[in-house]
XYZ file of N, CA, C and O in Angstrom:
536
model
N 21.519 -42.687 -31.745
C 20.134 -42.309 -31.591
C 19.565 -43.700 -31.204
O 18.525 -43.860 -30.842
N 19.669 -44.788 -31.473
C 19.253 -46.092 -31.747
C 19.303 -46.484 -30.299
O 18.244 -47.168 -30.181
N 20.030 -46.095 -29.415
C 19.327 -46.281 -27.788
C 19.031 -45.330 -27.159
O 18.244 -44.364 -27.503
N 17.920 -46.033 -26.288
C 16.929 -45.212 -25.592
C 18.289 -44.219 -24.973
O 19.311 -44.525 -24.341
N 17.804 -42.659 -24.903
C 18.216 -41.611 -23.691
C 17.910 -41.261 -22.268
O 16.878 -41.342 -22.418
N 18.399 -41.507 -21.994
C 17.939 -40.975 -20.181
C 18.112 -39.909 -19.888
O 18.305 -39.593 -18.756
N 17.737 -38.937 -20.807
C 17.659 -37.417 -19.992
C 16.421 -37.092 -20.090
O 16.217 -35.756 -19.758
N 15.648 -37.794 -19.630
C 14.140 -37.509 -19.563
C 13.741 -37.276 -18.417
O 14.823 -37.096 -17.416
N 12.758 -36.562 -17.940
C 12.080 -36.118 -16.921
C 11.866 -37.317 -15.712
O 11.516 -38.213 -16.753
N 12.409 -37.069 -14.921
C 12.821 -38.116 -13.785
C 14.025 -39.279 -14.082
O 13.448 -40.823 -13.665
N 14.531 -39.046 -15.038
C 15.445 -39.970 -15.205
C 14.788 -41.379 -16.240
O 15.650 -42.031 -16.655
N 13.690 -41.102 -16.742
C 13.076 -41.629 -17.866
C 13.509 -41.814 -19.100
O 13.769 -40.863 -19.222
N 13.988 -43.189 -19.252
C 14.215 -42.786 -21.506
C 13.657 -42.029 -22.014
O 12.127 -42.060 -22.448
N 14.119 -41.932 -22.868
C 13.303 -40.802 -24.034
C 14.245 -41.892 -25.414
O 14.946 -42.271 -25.441
N 12.501 -42.215 -25.562
C 13.050 -42.979 -26.965
C 13.536 -42.200 -28.053
O 13.053 -40.758 -29.002
N 13.939 -42.893 -29.268
C 14.608 -42.383 -29.942
C 13.679 -41.681 -31.551
O 13.673 -40.598 -31.299
N 12.386 -42.169 -31.771
C 11.109 -42.211 -32.347
C 10.658 -40.629 -31.404
O 10.220 -40.049 -32.475
N 10.880 -40.596 -29.936
C 10.373 -38.864 -29.607
C 11.529 -37.457 -30.126
O 10.458 -37.210 -30.028
N 12.645 -38.028 -30.023
C 13.758 -37.005 -30.846
C 13.299 -36.571 -32.001
O 12.903 -35.242 -32.390
N 13.019 -37.793 -33.011
C 13.171 -38.022 -34.472
C 11.242 -37.300 -34.886
O 11.271 -35.999 -35.373
N 10.822 -37.675 -33.601
C 9.134 -36.496 -34.032
C 8.923 -35.273 -33.448
O 9.219 -33.922 -34.288
N 9.978 -34.777 -32.310
C 10.295 -33.271 -32.320
C 11.458 -32.930 -33.584
O 10.943 -31.544 -34.120
N 12.328 -33.201 -34.039
C 12.094 -32.517 -34.717
C 12.000 -32.906 -36.436
O 11.377 -31.880 -37.055
N 10.900 -33.410 -36.425
C 10.361 -33.170 -37.613
C 9.135 -32.191 -37.767
O 8.960 -31.359 -38.164
N 8.759 -32.202 -36.266
C 7.664 -31.406 -35.977
C 8.580 -29.772 -36.044
O 7.736 -28.997 -36.719
N 9.648 -29.958 -34.959
C 9.561 -28.262 -34.526
C 10.297 -27.880 -35.949
O 10.392 -26.653 -36.481
N 11.327 -28.483 -36.012
C 12.621 -27.714 -37.121
C 11.725 -27.771 -38.460
O 12.152 -26.386 -39.016
N 11.200 -28.742 -38.601
C 10.803 -28.766 -40.432
C 9.792 -27.684 -40.608
O 10.161 -27.021 -41.549
N 8.662 -27.368 -39.606
C 7.755 -26.493 -39.613
C 8.106 -25.254 -39.353
O 8.375 -23.848 -40.667
N 9.673 -24.927 -38.906
C 10.109 -23.521 -38.430
C 10.960 -23.548 -39.904
O 11.922 -22.284 -40.260
N 10.735 -24.052 -41.030
C 12.111 -24.092 -41.935
C 13.126 -23.915 -42.242
O 14.257 -23.601 -42.395
N 13.556 -24.877 -40.748
C 14.782 -25.183 -40.242
C 15.447 -26.535 -41.290
O 15.153 -27.104 -41.746
N 16.628 -26.164 -41.970
C 16.854 -27.248 -42.849
C 17.264 -28.255 -42.065
O 18.399 -28.097 -41.090
N 17.016 -29.506 -42.510
C 17.089 -30.775 -41.616
C 17.523 -31.932 -42.073
O 17.190 -31.868 -43.659
N 19.154 -32.170 -42.157
C 19.138 -33.905 -42.691
C 18.459 -35.043 -43.349
O 18.865 -36.129 -42.084
N 17.170 -34.827 -43.800
C 16.040 -35.994 -43.549
C 16.832 -37.388 -44.293
O 16.594 -38.436 -42.924
N 17.721 -37.614 -45.006
C 18.361 -38.768 -45.210
C 19.500 -39.659 -43.609
O 18.549 -40.610 -43.648
N 19.690 -38.545 -42.984
C 20.219 -38.813 -41.702
C 19.699 -39.383 -40.906
O 19.464 -39.922 -40.240
N 18.687 -38.079 -40.532
C 17.341 -38.321 -39.986
C 16.725 -40.059 -39.659
O 16.301 -40.728 -38.920
N 16.795 -39.834 -40.952
C 15.813 -41.032 -41.787
C 16.564 -42.838 -40.820
O 15.856 -43.498 -40.539
N 18.004 -42.651 -41.447
C 18.689 -43.524 -40.837
C 18.567 -43.750 -39.252
O 18.810 -44.986 -39.223
N 18.049 -42.722 -38.498
C 17.978 -42.748 -36.840
C 17.046 -43.703 -37.303
O 16.918 -44.086 -35.418
N 16.049 -43.775 -37.713
C 14.708 -44.300 -37.168
C 14.980 -45.474 -38.001
O 15.444 -46.178 -38.639
N 13.626 -46.476 -37.576
C 13.635 -47.910 -38.624
C 13.219 -47.797 -39.594
O 11.974 -47.062 -39.635
N 13.573 -48.104 -40.370
C 13.137 -47.572 -41.837
C 11.446 -48.138 -41.925
O 11.108 -48.036 -42.672
N 11.268 -48.917 -41.495
C 10.109 -49.616 -41.239
C 8.896 -48.413 -41.276
O 7.711 -48.332 -41.250
N 9.010 -47.567 -40.507
C 8.727 -46.238 -39.954
C 8.646 -45.491 -41.070
O 7.562 -44.494 -41.038
N 9.661 -45.245 -42.136
C 9.368 -44.698 -42.737
C 8.200 -44.279 -44.272
O 8.092 -45.794 -44.752
N 6.990 -44.017 -44.431
C 5.981 -44.481 -45.418
C 6.748 -44.620 -46.885
O 7.208 -43.719 -47.318
N 6.295 -45.866 -47.529
C 6.894 -45.853 -49.290
C 5.874 -45.419 -49.730
O 4.332 -44.270 -48.992
N 4.946 -45.317 -51.400
C 4.486 -44.973 -51.909
C 3.164 -45.364 -50.933
O 2.316 -44.253 -51.653
N 2.877 -46.738 -51.650
C 1.702 -46.900 -51.186
C 0.704 -46.489 -50.254
O -0.742 -46.175 -49.589
N 1.957 -46.214 -48.816
C 1.739 -45.660 -47.206
C 1.285 -44.199 -47.829
O -0.052 -44.072 -47.252
N 2.113 -43.310 -48.304
C 2.122 -42.395 -48.728
C 0.019 -41.737 -49.729
O -0.310 -41.096 -49.003
N -0.103 -43.006 -50.552
C -1.160 -42.984 -50.919
C -2.485 -43.308 -49.911
O -3.322 -42.502 -49.389
N -1.806 -44.193 -49.029
C -2.813 -44.658 -48.162
C -3.574 -43.513 -47.020
O -4.583 -43.267 -46.994
N -2.502 -43.408 -46.526
C -2.653 -41.657 -45.402
C -3.465 -40.421 -46.343
O -4.236 -39.525 -45.951
N -3.041 -40.195 -47.845
C -3.487 -39.087 -48.238
C -5.189 -39.226 -48.299
O -6.377 -38.219 -48.124
N -5.319 -40.285 -49.065
C -6.957 -41.162 -49.084
C -7.638 -40.971 -47.965
O -9.017 -40.310 -47.960
N -7.129 -41.481 -47.003
C -8.030 -41.210 -45.771
C -7.269 -40.007 -44.958
O -8.931 -39.727 -44.419
N -7.109 -38.902 -45.442
C -7.065 -38.086 -45.044
C -8.215 -37.373 -45.863
O -9.156 -36.169 -45.223
N -7.884 -37.492 -47.193
C -9.286 -36.394 -47.726
C -10.912 -37.469 -47.300
O -12.043 -36.515 -46.803
N -10.709 -38.735 -46.913
C -11.894 -39.362 -46.948
C -12.842 -38.382 -45.535
O -13.740 -38.630 -45.062
N -12.242 -38.403 -44.714
C -11.963 -37.890 -43.096
C -12.400 -35.714 -43.193
O -12.881 -35.491 -42.319
N -11.794 -35.445 -44.502
C -12.250 -34.417 -44.439
C -11.163 -33.080 -43.390
O -10.989 -32.286 -42.693
N -9.971 -34.445 -43.663
C -8.546 -33.947 -42.291
C -7.287 -32.981 -43.618
O -6.752 -34.102 -43.715
N -7.063 -31.638 -43.874
C -5.753 -30.976 -44.576
C -5.005 -31.464 -43.720
O -4.869 -30.270 -42.751
N -3.580 -32.195 -43.987
C -2.419 -32.101 -42.288
C -1.922 -30.317 -42.541
O -1.255 -30.271 -41.528
N -1.846 -30.118 -44.242
C -1.185 -28.928 -43.885
C -2.066 -27.850 -43.246
O -1.312 -26.735 -42.569
N -3.269 -27.324 -43.743
C -4.047 -26.338 -43.082
C -4.181 -27.046 -41.787
O -4.919 -25.792 -40.839
N -4.571 -27.520 -40.927
C -5.440 -28.244 -39.768
C -3.732 -28.350 -38.317
O -2.903 -28.386 -38.927
N -4.078 -27.028 -37.302
C -3.155 -27.327 -36.700
C -3.989 -28.470 -35.623
O -2.638 -29.381 -34.628
N -4.838 -29.086 -35.396
C -5.058 -30.525 -34.778
C -4.753 -31.607 -35.844
O -5.051 -31.176 -36.998
N -4.207 -32.076 -35.219
C -3.505 -33.879 -34.974
C -4.567 -34.699 -35.384
O -5.384 -34.794 -34.213
N -4.760 -35.721 -36.557
C -5.972 -36.660 -36.557
C -5.441 -37.800 -37.121
O -5.961 -38.357 -37.432
N -4.160 -38.063 -36.357
C -3.620 -39.052 -36.467
C -4.693 -40.239 -36.166
O -4.629 -41.611 -37.083
N -4.968 -40.144 -35.164
C -6.205 -42.148 -34.785
C -7.385 -41.821 -35.939
O -7.988 -42.754 -36.388
N -7.648 -40.938 -35.874
C -9.087 -41.190 -37.064
C -8.569 -41.458 -38.568
O -9.094 -41.892 -39.143
N -7.246 -40.733 -38.847
C -6.464 -41.465 -40.180
C -6.774 -42.574 -40.002
O -6.512 -43.663 -41.076
N -5.779 -43.142 -38.722
C -5.594 -44.646 -38.696
C -6.347 -45.373 -38.727
O -6.473 -46.517 -39.743
N -7.591 -45.054 -38.101
C -9.019 -45.888 -38.579
C -9.377 -45.830 -39.386
O -9.902 -46.899 -40.331
N -9.538 -45.159 -39.864
C -10.169 -44.733 -41.769
C -8.938 -45.742 -42.582
O -9.385 -46.474 -43.794
N -7.786 -45.758 -42.499
C -7.087 -47.229 -43.286
C -6.659 -48.866 -42.363
O -7.537 -48.931 -43.514
N -7.145 -48.535 -41.303
C -7.272 -50.350 -40.628
C -8.345 -50.573 -40.291
O -8.644 -52.002 -40.785
N -9.376 -49.161 -40.040
C -10.487 -50.373 -39.300
C -10.607 -50.115 -38.437
O -10.394 -49.451 -37.383
N -11.841 -50.709 -37.747
C -12.506 -49.436 -36.244
C -11.750 -50.213 -35.305
O -11.876 -49.983 -33.930
N -11.025 -51.526 -35.343
C -10.500 -52.287 -34.487
C -9.105 -51.060 -33.696
O -8.725 -51.547 -32.404
N -8.863 -50.381 -33.862
C -7.293 -49.599 -33.725
C -8.764 -48.308 -32.643
O -7.675 -47.942 -31.529
N -10.013 -48.280 -32.134
C -10.788 -47.930 -31.375
C -11.022 -48.543 -30.062
O -11.187 -48.379 -28.740
N -10.242 -49.599 -29.647
C -10.305 -50.959 -29.213
C -9.020 -50.552 -27.472
O -8.522 -49.605 -28.151
N -10.106 -50.618 -26.554
C -8.958 -51.459 -25.511
C -7.761 -51.289 -25.413
O -7.082 -52.192 -26.061
N -6.616 -50.210 -25.187
C -5.090 -50.838 -26.133
C -5.309 -51.928 -24.694
O -4.709 -53.167 -25.597
N -5.741 -51.880 -23.677
C -5.357 -53.660 -23.069
C -6.155 -54.642 -24.022
O -5.575 -56.075 -23.458
N -6.599 -54.786 -25.106
C -8.246 -55.606 -25.206
C -6.693 -56.068 -27.332
O -6.918 -57.059 -27.148
N -5.934 -55.346 -26.974
C -5.266 -55.471 -28.286
C -4.193 -56.422 -28.411
O -3.341 -56.877 -27.366
N -3.512 -57.795 -29.599
C -2.603 -58.067 -29.514
C -1.566 -57.141 -29.172
O -1.413 -55.943 -30.051
N -0.127 -58.095 -29.121
C 1.148 -57.267 -29.076
C 1.058 -57.160 -30.716
O 1.911 -56.137 -31.532
N 0.665 -58.020 -31.658
C 0.927 -57.483 -33.210
C -0.102 -57.019 -33.303
O 0.571 -55.445 -34.461
N -1.477 -56.180 -33.538
C -2.083 -55.112 -33.242
C -0.962 -53.544 -32.687
O -0.869 -52.636 -33.574
N -0.910 -53.726 -31.709
C -0.390 -52.984 -31.170
C 1.207 -52.766 -31.844
O 1.641 -51.424 -32.495
N 1.834 -53.565 -31.972
C 3.470 -53.321 -32.915
C 3.012 -52.754 -34.616
O 3.373 -51.940 -34.779
N 1.969 -52.800 -35.120
C 1.668 -52.240 -36.558
C 0.773 -50.810 -36.380
O 1.233 -49.950 -36.961
N 0.027 -51.030 -35.464
C 0.004 -49.213 -34.991
C 1.066 -48.440 -34.349
O 1.165 -47.509 -35.025
N 1.857 -49.394 -33.590
C 2.807 -48.118 -33.436
C 4.240 -47.652 -35.338
O 4.459 -46.421 -34.902
N 3.733 -48.837 -35.446
C 4.758 -48.218 -37.183
C 3.905 -47.417 -37.915
O 4.107 -46.685 -38.410
N 2.553 -47.870 -37.921
C 1.096 -46.707 -38.488
C 1.423 -45.119 -37.608
O 1.610 -44.119 -38.579
N 1.364 -45.064 -36.493
C 1.629 -43.766 -35.937
C 3.034 -43.109 -36.467
O 3.248 -41.682 -37.100
N 4.086 -43.805 -36.810
C 5.606 -43.429 -36.530
C 5.328 -43.273 -38.608
O 5.551 -41.607 -38.757
N 4.483 -43.310 -39.468
C 4.638 -42.940 -40.936
C 3.762 -41.965 -41.067
O 4.436 -41.673 -41.858
N 3.021 -41.382 -40.083
C 1.411 -40.755 -40.147
C 2.056 -39.594 -39.861
O 2.179 -38.473 -39.962
N 3.536 -39.734 -38.333
C 4.469 -38.588 -38.434
C 5.212 -38.378 -39.356
O 5.575 -36.565 -39.642
N 5.844 -39.061 -39.770
C 6.639 -38.787 -41.277
C 5.800 -37.906 -42.501
O 6.605 -36.614 -42.895
N 4.843 -38.161 -42.100
C 3.975 -38.239 -43.533
C 3.377 -36.267 -42.970
O 3.512 -36.225 -43.565
N 2.904 -36.384 -41.895
C 2.683 -35.254 -41.510
C 3.660 -34.481 -41.766
O 3.646 -32.970 -42.398
N 4.703 -34.394 -40.677
C 5.508 -33.417 -40.945
C 6.107 -32.819 -42.581
O 6.252 -31.661 -42.809
N 6.523 -33.900 -43.021
C 6.708 -33.381 -44.815
C 6.083 -32.441 -45.493
O 6.367 -31.943 -46.206
N 4.066 -33.183 -45.217
C 3.477 -32.402 -45.505
C 3.586 -30.988 -45.379
O 3.418 -29.668 -46.390
N 3.385 -31.031 -44.102
C 3.195 -29.434 -43.384
C 5.022 -28.660 -44.332
O 4.522 -27.267 -43.708
N 5.700 -29.064 -44.199
C 7.392 -28.494 -44.517
C 7.113 -28.643 -45.991
O 8.015 -27.183 -46.534
N 5.982 -28.967 -47.022
C 5.774 -28.906 -48.065
C 7.140 -29.486 -49.163
O 7.749 -28.894 -49.922
N 7.595 -30.177 -47.865
C 9.051 -30.638 -48.634
C 8.673 -31.827 -49.961
O 7.595 -33.105 -50.349
N 8.928 -31.876 -51.121
C 9.114 -32.466 -52.379
C 9.133 -34.215 -51.680
O 10.892 -34.575 -50.676
N 8.723 -35.080 -51.952
C 8.705 -36.604 -51.906
C 8.816 -37.455 -53.370
O 8.427 -37.521 -53.611
N 9.718 -38.231 -52.964
C 9.526 -38.754 -54.324
C 10.168 -40.619 -53.753
O 10.623 -40.683 -53.033
N 9.742 -42.073 -54.402
C 9.385 -42.718 -54.155
C 10.843 -43.549 -55.191
O 9.997 -44.058 -56.509
N 11.840 -43.867 -55.031
C 12.680 -44.690 -55.637
C 12.883 -44.275 -56.999
O 13.029 -43.620 -57.276
N 12.681 -45.126 -57.634
C 13.350 -45.447 -59.566
C 12.902 -43.889 -60.256
O 11.823 -43.248 -59.928
N 13.611 -43.193 -60.797
C 13.465 -41.955 -60.952
C 12.614 -41.574 -61.807
O 12.101 -40.134 -61.952
N 11.600 -42.803 -62.287
C 10.632 -42.166 -63.072
C 9.651 -41.923 -62.715
O 8.781 -41.404 -63.162
N 9.317 -42.053 -61.328
C 7.971 -41.477 -60.361
C 8.391 -39.782 -60.217
O 8.991 -39.336 -59.721
N 6.923 -39.676 -59.836
C 6.879 -38.231 -60.269
C 6.491 -37.987 -58.492
O 7.057 -38.599 -57.308
N 7.248 -36.276 -57.828
C 7.416 -36.115 -56.739
C 6.012 -35.944 -56.278
O 4.969 -35.163 -56.956
N 5.753 -36.346 -55.050
C 5.070 -35.830 -54.194
C 5.049 -35.374 -52.970
O 5.548 -34.650 -52.733
N 3.927 -34.335 -52.934
C 4.111 -33.161 -51.760
C 2.789 -33.382 -51.466
O 1.761 -33.810 -50.940
């Protein structure tokens, strides 16, 4: 899945992240079993939230009053603004390549975080002594 797929509308390439996003949103929320480890291996590992990222997203969602489990509305940009700052609101053409790349990674992390939260999947980070998060 590392390559771009070319079966999209009008022959446009489908990004692996798009496929992963659809799997995360639809299969997990429908209660389907998803081999998450295998799915994660298909994604760029930088896109997977670590414990610090998870905490930042939890805190940002609380600050803006967004519960990703209860809300049907995605508020990814608002969460990102809370974490990164108002520069997220800048016009895309005004952003540096570094800002664009950083936001792309954060949006991918948020996608994983929202999907796992909504699926109520237990999440643990590293060493066996860490507690699970939901």
